[in-house]
Amino acid sequence: MSVISQLTKALPKNTVIIGDENTRPFECDGLSVYKQKPLAVVLPRDISQIKKVLEICRKNNTPVVTRGAGTGLSGGATPLEGCVVLGLSRLTRIISIDAENKTAIVEPGVRNLAISDAVEEFDLYYAPDPSSQIACSIGGNVAENSGGVHCLKYGLTVQNIEAIKIITIDGEELLLSRQDKGLGLLALMNGSEGLLGVITEITVKLTQKPQLAKLVMAGFSSVRDCANAVAEIIKAGIIPSGLEMMDKFAIEASEAFAHPGYPVDAEALLLCELDGAEDTVVHDLNKVVELLSKATSMRISENEDERLLFWKGRKSAFPAIGRLSPDYYCMDGTIPKRHLADVLEQISNLSEQYKLRVANVFHAGDGNLHPLILYDAGRPGELEKTEDFGMDILKLCIEVGGSITGEHGVGIEKLDAMCHQYNSAELDVFHQIKAAFDPHSLLNPGKAVPTLHRCAELGRMHVHHGNLPHPELERF
Amino acid sequence: MRSIAELQNQVRSGSQLRITNHEKDSDETFVNMSLYSGIVEYFPEELVVTLKAGTTINEVNQILGENNQALPFYIDNPDKTIGSLYATSGPEFSDSVLGVQIINGKGELLNFGGQVMKNVAGYDVSRLLVGSMGRLAIVTQISLKILPKKIAVKFQNQPSLKNTKPTLGLYFEQKLKKVFDPYGVFL
């Protein structure tokens, strides 16, 4: 009996989706340049159904690609040829809320923002806020260790998860909690991109809503002045809840799109949000204003509406820039903040060299850079040129001591870039970790970690902090 | 002061090793990490410090204190080394871990994570190994997120005692031990 027949037989009606037309919505995730039709899509309603799917796939040696809301940007949920897509979008129950201990137990298909909506009556919210939070699912957030604009103060997903339940490919249930002793298995599952297990339940930590939040918006006549201001704020002992930078191109595009009142004559814009108890916010605000002495313009949000309006420009920067070009490619490198001005200068040089425009938005507080490369996929060779440009940016990030991805994940998109960040012994450790949980490599195989063969084929040498590994070895 | 090459040689030639911080543990079955200490990199505006594993908390506190910054986790005894805390702590500590350099049981020097707040490239080995009691690898260097002192103190409460072990937790721990230490060098 075929895999499809076995699935159809074992599961209720309308759970297994097959056929070209019906599976088309699942042929890609947020990285829409790569598409692949799966063998079938299964949308289970409970854990016992997930177990059945895994059992059938295991017995038939069929790969499984777990999918949340499909908003990921690195192809983590791109189907593989002949795979079953395990979509968890129907598991949307909020199982319980414990307002006193500030936790909630939810199913993986619950949307990020739906958690905050559900706990609003207790003056609580779920802190990590990836910009797709209106649509992305909490299961996907854990799988990718998603970030957002408030990570500097409130952490990434991994710091905001109390416990998870996973099912391994062998059907074993594993409850991992922050209360466990021993190895950090819970942390390992965060950001494991669906390669180690299927997340079936999540206990999230909730955060008390701040008494007050104020947003300072400051324009600068140079990127360097703006970057220095960021360093000054942090050195002064202030941890803003959000600290964002945009370059001139991004400022202009966002202003034209969302009209937040950004200074379009500025070379760089800083958004600095302070939240917390009223007296602390007022105190920090005065200090920040003092430190922004080189700003050419400055505004402080007068009320909540204005604060949200100032944010709206930044949060809609991607679609705003997307309007200006048929396609754009979003990068996600991280760098130590002190290198920001130099890195942006080099990106600008590369932009001229490749003759492709680039806009920069930057989570300045945590060093996460999002250059958006504008291109036209309709022009032959332009996607490839764009990907080369992107790779040069990522190499630059590695050279200055950063990483190829801060919050979007590796997926299929950054497999080649991984060959630059890690040497073969390190990649081998990753492969063995996968094998420890998924010995037959059936869960999202081939994603997140490149094969050693692939890296060798690229003929690329791993460079870490500007040093070649094993300098004693002869190079071929 | 010991070097990485010396440590690697000790792993490659040793059959059974225990990682320690005590001067008296001096014979060849011990890897004494207290001799491998010092601050590798510290930029206050990055809120990141990179330390050799044998650096004592007292040393770290002193240099961070000069910039009004501090380690944002519970420290029971500041005479301890950062490597010792890493080996014996839980999530409250790993929340601040950004990267590690380790020597595995084959004597290979490996880097995981980095010196940046956000890094989702590869599995999170730098947080996985927190609490590994020195049984999987020699942790040589650790990068940590730090905070301004007045904020860091809010995270310095003593965490609750960790006493649960997930079902199958031991099974996967044993498998992971083999990933890092296939010959069983670290006792």
Coordinates of C-alpha atoms in Angstrom, one line a residue, chain A residues 109-476:
Chain A
G109 CA -0.1 26.2 15.8
V110 CA -1.1 29.1 18.0
R111 CA -0.1 32.4 16.5
N112 CA 2.5 34.5 18.3
L113 CA 0.2 37.4 18.6
A114 CA -2.7 35.3 19.7
I115 CA -0.9 34.4 22.9
S116 CA -0.5 38.1 23.8
D117 CA -4.2 38.7 22.9
A118 CA -5.3 35.8 25.1
V119 CA -3.4 37.0 28.2
E120 CA -4.0 40.7 27.8
E121 CA -6.7 40.7 30.5
F122 CA -4.0 39.8 33.0
D123 CA -1.8 42.7 31.8
L124 CA 0.7 40.2 30.4
Y125 CA 2.1 39.5 27.0
Y126 CA 4.5 37.2 25.2
A127 CA 7.6 39.2 24.6
P128 CA 9.4 38.0 21.5
D129 CA 7.9 39.8 18.5
P130 CA 9.2 38.7 15.1
S131 CA 7.8 41.1 12.5
S132 CA 5.5 38.2 11.2
Q133 CA 4.0 37.9 14.6
I134 CA 0.5 38.4 13.3
A135 CA 0.8 35.2 11.3
C136 CA 3.7 33.1 12.5
S137 CA 3.1 30.2 14.9
I138 CA 4.8 29.6 18.3
G139 CA 5.9 26.2 17.2
G140 CA 7.7 27.7 14.3
N141 CA 9.2 30.4 16.6
V142 CA 10.7 27.7 18.8
A143 CA 12.0 25.7 15.8
E144 CA 13.7 28.9 14.5
N145 CA 14.5 30.5 17.8
S146 CA 12.9 33.6 16.4
G147 CA 13.9 37.1 17.4
G148 CA 12.2 40.5 16.9
V149 CA 12.9 44.1 17.7
H150 CA 12.9 43.7 21.5
C151 CA 15.5 41.0 22.0
L152 CA 18.2 43.1 23.7
K153 CA 16.0 43.6 26.7
Y154 CA 13.6 40.6 26.6
G155 CA 15.7 37.9 24.9
L156 CA 15.1 35.6 22.0
T157 CA 12.6 32.7 21.9
V158 CA 14.9 30.4 23.9
Q159 CA 14.9 32.7 26.9
N160 CA 11.1 32.9 26.9
I161 CA 10.3 29.2 26.8
E162 CA 9.7 27.3 30.0
A163 CA 9.1 23.8 28.6
I164 CA 8.3 22.0 25.4
K165 CA 7.0 18.5 24.5
I166 CA 8.4 16.9 21.4
I167 CA 7.9 13.6 19.6
T168 CA 10.9 12.0 18.1
I169 CA 10.8 10.2 14.7
D170 CA 10.6 7.0 16.7
G171 CA 7.4 8.2 18.3
E172 CA 8.9 8.8 21.7
E173 CA 7.5 11.7 23.7
L174 CA 9.9 13.9 25.5
L175 CA 9.1 16.7 27.9
L176 CA 11.9 19.2 28.3
S177 CA 11.8 21.8 31.0
R178 CA 13.9 24.6 32.4
Q179 CA 13.6 22.7 35.7
D180 CA 15.5 19.7 34.4
K181 CA 19.0 19.0 35.5
G182 CA 21.7 17.9 33.1
L183 CA 22.4 18.9 29.6
G184 CA 20.6 21.8 27.9
L185 CA 18.3 19.7 25.8
L186 CA 15.6 22.4 25.9
A187 CA 18.0 25.0 24.5
L188 CA 19.1 22.5 21.9
M189 CA 15.6 22.1 20.5
N190 CA 15.2 25.9 20.2
G191 CA 16.4 26.7 16.7
S192 CA 16.8 23.1 15.6
E193 CA 14.7 23.8 12.5
G194 CA 12.5 20.7 12.6
L195 CA 15.5 18.3 12.3
L196 CA 15.4 16.7 15.8
G197 CA 11.8 16.3 16.7
V198 CA 8.2 17.5 16.2
I199 CA 7.2 20.1 18.8
T200 CA 3.7 19.3 20.1
E201 CA 3.2 21.6 23.1
I202 CA 4.9 24.7 24.4
T203 CA 4.9 26.4 27.8
V204 CA 5.8 30.0 27.2
K205 CA 6.9 32.6 29.7
L206 CA 4.8 35.7 29.9
T207 CA 6.0 39.2 30.6
Q208 CA 4.3 42.0 32.6
K209 CA 3.2 44.8 30.4
P210 CA 5.3 47.9 31.1
Q211 CA 3.8 50.9 32.8
L212 CA 5.1 53.2 30.2
A213 CA 6.8 53.1 26.9
K214 CA 8.4 56.0 25.1
L215 CA 10.0 56.1 21.7
V216 CA 12.8 58.5 20.8
M217 CA 13.3 59.1 17.0
A218 CA 16.6 60.8 16.0
G219 CA 18.0 61.7 12.6
F220 CA 21.8 61.8 12.0
S221 CA 23.9 63.2 9.2
S222 CA 26.1 60.2 9.1
V223 CA 25.8 56.4 9.9
R224 CA 28.9 56.7 12.0
D225 CA 27.3 59.3 14.3
C226 CA 24.3 57.2 14.7
A227 CA 26.3 54.0 15.5
N228 CA 28.3 56.0 18.0
A229 CA 25.1 57.1 19.7
V230 CA 24.0 53.5 20.1
A231 CA 27.3 52.7 21.8
E232 CA 27.0 55.7 24.1
I233 CA 23.5 54.8 25.2
I234 CA 24.6 51.2 26.1
K235 CA 27.8 52.4 27.8
A236 CA 25.6 54.7 29.9
G237 CA 23.9 51.7 31.4
I238 CA 20.6 52.0 29.6
I239 CA 19.0 48.9 28.1
P240 CA 16.4 50.2 25.6
S241 CA 13.5 47.8 24.9
G242 CA 14.1 48.5 21.2
L243 CA 17.0 50.1 19.5
E244 CA 16.7 50.2 15.7
M245 CA 18.6 51.9 12.9
M246 CA 17.7 52.6 9.3
D247 CA 19.8 54.0 6.5
K248 CA 18.7 56.8 4.1
F249 CA 17.2 54.5 1.5
A250 CA 15.1 52.6 4.1
I251 CA 14.0 55.9 5.8
E252 CA 12.8 57.3 2.5
A253 CA 10.9 54.1 1.5
S254 CA 9.3 53.8 4.9
E255 CA 8.2 57.4 5.0
A256 CA 6.7 57.2 1.5
F257 CA 4.8 54.0 2.5
A258 CA 3.7 54.6 6.1
H259 CA 4.1 58.4 6.6
P260 CA 5.4 58.1 10.2
G261 CA 7.1 61.5 9.9
Y262 CA 10.7 60.3 9.5
P263 CA 13.3 62.9 8.7
V264 CA 13.9 62.1 5.0
D265 CA 17.0 64.3 4.8
A266 CA 18.8 62.2 7.4
E267 CA 21.5 59.7 6.4
A268 CA 20.6 57.5 9.4
L269 CA 17.6 57.2 11.7
L270 CA 17.7 55.8 15.3
L271 CA 14.6 54.5 17.0
C272 CA 15.2 54.1 20.8
E273 CA 12.3 52.7 22.9
L274 CA 12.4 52.8 26.7
D275 CA 9.9 51.0 28.7
G276 CA 9.3 50.0 32.3
A277 CA 8.2 51.9 35.5
E278 CA 7.4 55.5 34.9
D279 CA 10.2 57.1 36.9
T280 CA 12.8 54.8 35.3
V281 CA 11.6 55.6 31.8
V282 CA 11.6 59.4 32.5
H283 CA 15.1 59.2 34.0
D284 CA 16.5 57.1 31.1
L285 CA 14.7 59.3 28.6
N286 CA 16.5 62.4 29.8
K287 CA 19.8 60.7 29.7
V288 CA 19.2 59.4 26.1
V289 CA 18.3 62.9 24.9
E290 CA 21.5 64.2 26.5
L291 CA 23.5 61.5 24.7
L292 CA 22.0 62.2 21.3
S293 CA 23.8 65.5 21.1
K294 CA 24.9 64.8 17.5
A295 CA 21.4 64.2 16.2
T296 CA 20.2 66.6 13.5
S297 CA 16.6 66.1 14.5
M298 CA 14.8 64.5 17.4
R299 CA 11.2 63.7 18.4
I300 CA 9.8 61.8 21.4
S301 CA 6.5 60.1 21.2
E302 CA 3.8 62.1 23.0
N303 CA 1.4 59.3 23.3
E304 CA 0.7 55.7 22.5
D305 CA -0.7 56.4 19.0
E306 CA 2.4 58.4 18.1
R307 CA 4.7 55.7 19.5
L308 CA 3.0 53.1 17.4
L309 CA 3.1 55.3 14.3
F310 CA 6.9 55.8 14.7
W311 CA 7.2 52.0 15.0
K312 CA 4.9 51.5 12.0
G313 CA 7.5 52.9 9.6
R314 CA 10.2 50.5 10.8
K315 CA 7.9 47.5 11.0
S316 CA 6.7 48.1 7.5
A317 CA 10.2 48.7 6.1
F318 CA 10.2 45.4 4.2
P319 CA 7.0 45.9 2.3
A320 CA 7.9 49.6 1.8
I321 CA 11.2 48.7 0.2
G322 CA 9.5 45.8 -1.6
R323 CA 7.3 48.4 -3.4
L324 CA 10.3 49.9 -5.1
S325 CA 11.5 46.7 -6.8
P326 CA 10.0 43.6 -8.4
D327 CA 11.9 41.4 -5.8
Y328 CA 14.0 41.8 -2.8
Y329 CA 16.3 39.5 -0.9
C330 CA 16.5 39.9 2.9
M331 CA 19.8 39.1 4.6
D332 CA 20.1 38.4 8.3
G333 CA 23.7 38.6 9.4
T334 CA 24.9 39.7 12.8
I335 CA 28.0 41.7 13.7
P336 CA 29.6 43.1 16.8
K337 CA 28.0 46.6 16.9
R338 CA 31.4 48.4 16.9
H339 CA 31.9 47.4 13.3
L340 CA 28.6 48.7 12.0
A341 CA 29.8 51.8 10.2
D342 CA 32.6 49.9 8.4
V343 CA 30.3 47.0 7.5
L344 CA 27.7 49.4 6.0
E345 CA 30.4 51.2 4.1
Q346 CA 31.6 47.9 2.6
I347 CA 28.0 46.8 1.8
S348 CA 27.6 50.1 -0.1
N349 CA 30.8 49.4 -2.1
L350 CA 29.5 45.9 -2.9
S351 CA 26.2 47.5 -4.0
E352 CA 28.1 49.6 -6.6
Q353 CA 30.2 46.6 -7.6
Y354 CA 27.2 44.4 -8.2
K355 CA 25.0 47.2 -9.5
L356 CA 22.2 46.2 -7.2
R357 CA 20.5 48.6 -4.8
V358 CA 20.5 47.8 -1.1
A359 CA 18.5 49.3 1.8
N360 CA 19.6 48.6 5.4
V361 CA 17.5 48.1 8.5
F362 CA 19.4 47.1 11.6
H363 CA 18.5 45.8 15.1
A364 CA 21.2 48.0 16.5
G365 CA 20.8 46.8 20.0
D366 CA 21.7 43.2 19.3
G367 CA 23.9 43.6 16.2
N368 CA 21.4 42.0 13.7
L369 CA 21.7 43.5 10.3
H370 CA 19.0 43.2 7.6
P371 CA 20.3 44.4 4.3
L372 CA 17.6 44.2 1.6
I373 CA 19.0 43.6 -1.8
L374 CA 16.6 44.9 -4.6
Y375 CA 16.6 42.8 -7.8
D376 CA 14.4 41.6 -10.6
A377 CA 14.1 37.8 -10.8
G378 CA 12.7 38.2 -14.3
R379 CA 16.1 39.3 -15.6
P380 CA 18.2 36.3 -16.4
G381 CA 21.1 35.8 -14.0
E382 CA 20.0 38.5 -11.6
L383 CA 18.9 36.1 -8.8
E384 CA 22.3 34.4 -8.9
K385 CA 24.0 37.8 -8.9
T386 CA 21.9 38.8 -5.9
E387 CA 22.8 35.5 -4.0
D388 CA 26.5 36.2 -4.7
F389 CA 26.1 39.7 -3.3
G390 CA 24.3 38.2 -0.3
M391 CA 27.1 35.7 0.3
D392 CA 29.7 38.5 0.2
I393 CA 27.7 40.3 2.9
L394 CA 27.6 37.1 5.1
K395 CA 31.3 36.5 4.6
L396 CA 31.8 40.1 5.8
C397 CA 29.7 39.4 8.9
I398 CA 31.8 36.3 9.7
E399 CA 35.1 38.2 9.2
V400 CA 34.2 40.8 11.8
G401 CA 33.2 38.1 14.3
G402 CA 29.5 37.8 13.6
S403 CA 27.2 35.2 12.2
I404 CA 25.4 34.4 9.0
T405 CA 22.0 34.4 10.6
G406 CA 20.6 36.1 13.7
E407 CA 17.0 35.1 13.6
H408 CA 15.8 33.7 10.2
G409 CA 17.6 30.4 10.4
V410 CA 19.7 28.5 7.8
G411 CA 17.0 26.3 6.2
I412 CA 18.0 25.7 2.6
E413 CA 19.0 29.3 2.0
K414 CA 22.2 29.6 3.9
L415 CA 23.6 26.0 3.6
D416 CA 26.6 27.3 1.5
A417 CA 27.2 30.2 4.0
M418 CA 27.4 27.6 6.8
C419 CA 30.5 26.2 5.1
H420 CA 32.2 29.6 5.8
Q421 CA 31.1 29.9 9.4
Y422 CA 32.0 26.4 10.6
N423 CA 34.8 24.0 9.8
S424 CA 34.3 20.3 8.9
A425 CA 34.8 19.1 12.5
E426 CA 32.1 21.5 13.8
L427 CA 29.7 20.6 11.0
D428 CA 30.4 16.9 11.8
V429 CA 29.2 17.5 15.4
F430 CA 26.0 19.0 14.1
H431 CA 25.4 15.9 11.8
Q432 CA 26.0 13.6 14.8
I433 CA 23.6 15.6 17.0
K434 CA 21.0 15.1 14.3
A435 CA 21.8 11.4 14.1
A436 CA 21.4 11.0 17.9
F437 CA 17.8 12.1 17.6
D438 CA 16.9 11.0 14.1
P439 CA 19.2 8.1 13.1
H440 CA 17.6 7.5 9.7
S441 CA 17.5 11.2 8.9
L442 CA 13.8 11.5 8.1
L443 CA 13.0 14.9 9.8
N444 CA 13.7 17.8 7.4
P445 CA 16.8 16.0 6.1
G446 CA 19.3 18.1 4.3
K447 CA 18.3 21.4 5.9
A448 CA 20.2 23.6 8.3
V449 CA 23.5 21.8 8.1
P450 CA 25.4 21.4 4.8
T451 CA 27.0 18.0 4.0
L452 CA 30.8 18.0 4.2
H453 CA 30.7 17.0 0.6
R454 CA 28.8 20.2 -0.3
C455 CA 31.3 22.4 1.5
A456 CA 34.2 20.6 -0.2
E457 CA 32.6 21.0 -3.6
L458 CA 32.4 24.7 -3.0
G459 CA 36.1 24.5 -2.5
R460 CA 35.8 27.1 0.2
M461 CA 38.0 27.5 3.1
H462 CA 36.5 28.1 6.5
V463 CA 37.7 31.4 8.0
H464 CA 37.0 32.2 11.6
H465 CA 37.9 35.6 13.0
G466 CA 40.2 36.1 10.0
N467 CA 42.2 33.1 10.9
L468 CA 42.4 30.0 8.8
P469 CA 41.9 26.8 10.9
H470 CA 45.0 24.6 11.2
P471 CA 47.5 27.1 9.8
E472 CA 50.1 24.4 10.1
L473 CA 48.4 22.4 7.2
E474 CA 49.4 22.9 3.6
R475 CA 46.7 24.3 1.4
F476 CA 45.9 22.8 -1.9

